[in-house]
Amino acid sequence: NRYQQTIKELEQQNAIEKERLRISRDLHDDLGAGLSLILLNTSLAQQKADDRKYVESYLFKISKNTKDLFDNLNNLIWLLKQENQSLDNLFSKIREVISDAFSEAFDNYAIQLPENCKDITICREACRNIFLIIKEASNNAIKHSHASFIQLKADIDSEQVIFQIMDNGKGFDIQSIRHGSNGLNNMKSRTEALNGHFSIETHENQGTTLVIKIPLKSLMP
């Protein structure tokens, strides 16, 4: 009837609006931050335009910023294109993106993700949240861990997918930053959106281990 049709249309409009807000947030977080870095480094290079070595150091930074921006844009486009897909495809994308990042940042790294998961289909929202959780966790380790080794691994049992990111870096006092870290809060909220569990084990100078557990039933379309 007309009432049910109206409710359905309102739900569709609400879903579209939520998607717009998500896209806007991702553009602001990734692309906005990247553009800000490029503008900052360009401005700093201009301050000593007659110092060749100084300018070259900032040109290198600008080149790196531009590559990161391009990669983030590609990842965002990939996420927007995804509909329901196999867990195998998601693992392949994670392996591609994270191996590139780890190879530049760490002396040694390991990525251990299950293969032959084509029979497990996951929904678009689960794909998006898992990818962004792993990307955020990896970026945090690259920026802050000062580690020489890092490992990303995933295991699947009959009920859940378990991700672990472990490094041998400096660790941190989790109580001192728990309430002030947008990155940790984002990862936790994305995990909870999939009815999962997010935990961190870390101590100063003893490395950090992140564990993300997500029920398989929360991944299903």
C-alpha positions in Angstrom: 0.0 0.0 0.0 0.9 3.7 -0.2 2.1 3.8 3.5 4.5 1.0 3.0 5.8 2.5 -0.2 6.4 5.8 1.5 8.3 4.1 4.3 10.4 2.2 1.8 11.2 5.4 -0.1 12.2 7.2 3.1 14.5 4.3 4.1 16.2 4.5 0.7 16.6 8.3 1.0 18.1 7.8 4.5 20.5 5.2 3.2 21.6 7.5 0.3 22.1 10.4 2.8 24.2 8.2 5.1 26.3 7.1 2.1 26.9 10.8 1.1 28.0 11.6 4.7 30.4 8.7 4.7 31.9 9.8 1.4 32.2 13.3 2.6 33.9 12.2 5.8 36.4 10.0 3.8 37.2 12.8 1.4 37.8 15.2 4.3 39.9 12.8 6.3 42.1 11.4 3.5 42.1 13.9 0.7 41.8 17.0 2.9 44.7 16.0 5.0 46.8 15.1 2.0 46.2 18.5 0.3 47.0 20.3 3.5 50.4 18.6 3.7 51.1 19.5 0.1 50.2 23.1 0.7 52.3 23.2 3.9 55.4 21.7 2.3 55.1 24.0 -0.7 54.9 27.0 1.5 57.9 25.9 3.5 59.9 25.3 0.3 59.1 28.8 -0.9 60.5 30.4 2.3 64.0 29.4 1.3 63.8 29.2 -2.5 67.5 30.1 -2.9 68.6 27.1 -0.8 68.7 24.2 -3.2 69.2 21.4 -0.7 66.4 22.8 1.5 64.1 23.1 -1.4 65.0 19.6 -2.7 64.1 18.1 0.7 60.6 19.6 0.5 60.2 18.6 -3.1 60.8 15.0 -2.0 58.1 15.4 0.7 55.7 17.0 -1.8 56.3 14.1 -4.1 55.6 11.6 -1.3 52.5 13.6 -0.2 51.2 13.5 -3.8 51.7 9.7 -4.2 49.9 9.1 -0.9 47.0 11.4 -2.0 46.8 9.5 -5.3 46.8 6.1 -3.5 44.1 7.3 -1.1 41.9 8.5 -3.9 42.3 5.1 -5.7 41.4 3.3 -2.5 38.4 5.5 -2.0 37.2 4.9 -5.6 37.7 1.1 -5.1 35.6 1.2 -1.9 32.8 3.2 -3.6 32.7 0.7 -6.5 32.4 -2.4 -4.3 29.1 -4.2 -4.0 28.9 -7.6 -2.3 32.1 -9.5 -3.0 34.2 -12.4 -1.8 36.4 -12.2 1.3 39.2 -13.3 -1.0 38.9 -10.1 -3.0 39.1 -8.0 0.1 42.2 -9.9 1.3 43.8 -9.3 -2.0 43.2 -5.6 -1.9 44.5 -5.4 1.7 47.6 -7.4 0.8 48.3 -5.1 -2.1 47.9 -1.8 -0.2 49.5 -2.8 3.1 52.5 -4.6 1.6 53.4 -1.4 -0.3 53.1 0.7 2.9 55.0 -1.8 5.0 57.9 -2.2 2.5 58.6 1.5 2.7 58.3 1.9 6.4 59.8 -1.2 8.1 63.0 -3.2 7.8 61.0 -6.5 8.0 57.4 -7.3 7.7 55.0 -10.3 7.3 51.5 -10.4 5.9 49.6 -13.7 6.4 46.1 -13.7 5.1 44.0 -16.8 4.3 43.6 -17.8 0.7 40.8 -19.5 -1.2 38.0 -17.6 0.6 36.0 -17.2 -2.5 33.0 -19.0 -1.0 32.6 -16.4 1.7 30.6 -13.4 0.4 30.6 -10.2 2.4 28.5 -7.1 2.2 29.7 -3.7 1.0 29.6 -2.1 4.5 31.7 -4.9 6.0 34.2 -4.6 3.2 34.5 -0.9 3.7 34.8 -1.0 7.5 37.4 -3.9 7.5 39.5 -2.2 4.9 39.5 1.1 6.8 40.2 -0.5 10.1 43.3 -2.3 8.8 44.5 0.8 6.9 44.1 3.0 10.0 45.9 0.5 12.2 48.7 0.1 9.7 49.1 3.9 9.3 49.3 4.4 13.1 52.0 1.8 13.3 54.0 3.4 10.5 53.7 6.8 12.0 54.2 6.1 15.7 55.6 2.6 16.5 59.3 3.1 15.5 59.3 -0.7 14.9 61.8 -2.7 12.9 59.3 -5.5 12.3 55.5 -5.7 11.9 53.1 -8.5 11.1 49.5 -8.4 9.8 47.7 -11.7 10.0 44.2 -13.0 9.8 42.5 -16.3 10.7 39.1 -17.6 10.0 37.3 -20.2 12.2 33.7 -21.4 12.1 32.3 -18.2 13.8 34.6 -15.3 13.2 37.4 -13.6 11.4 40.3 -12.5 13.6 42.8 -9.9 12.5 46.1 -9.2 14.4 48.6 -6.4 13.8 51.7 -6.9 15.9 54.9 -4.8 16.0 58.1 -4.7 18.0 58.1 -0.9 18.4 58.2 1.4 21.4 54.6 0.8 22.5 52.7 3.4 24.5 50.7 4.1 27.6 47.2 3.3 26.4 45.5 5.1 29.3 47.1 8.4 28.4 45.7 8.5 24.9 42.6 6.3 25.0 40.2 9.2 25.1 42.1 11.5 22.9 42.8 9.4 19.8 40.4 9.7 16.9 42.2 6.9 15.2 41.6 4.4 18.0 38.0 5.6 18.4 37.4 5.2 14.7 38.7 1.7 14.6 36.7 0.7 17.7 33.5 2.2 16.3 33.9 0.6 12.9 34.5 -2.8 14.6 31.5 -2.4 16.8 29.4 -1.5 13.8 30.1 -5.1 12.7 29.2 -6.4 16.1 32.9 -7.2 16.6 35.5 -6.7 19.4 38.5 -4.4 19.3 41.4 -4.7 21.7 44.9 -3.4 22.2 47.8 -4.9 24.2 50.7 -2.5 24.6 53.3 -1.5 27.0 56.1 1.1 26.7 59.1 -0.3 24.9 57.4 -3.7 24.5 55.5 -3.3 21.2 51.8 -3.3 20.4 49.3 -5.9 19.4 45.9 -5.0 18.0 43.2 -7.7 17.7 40.0 -7.3 15.8 37.4 -10.0 16.0 34.4 -9.9 13.7 31.6 -12.5 13.6 31.1 -14.1 10.2 27.4 -13.5 10.3 28.0 -9.8 10.5 29.8 -9.9 7.1 27.0 -11.5 5.2 24.9 -9.5 2.7 
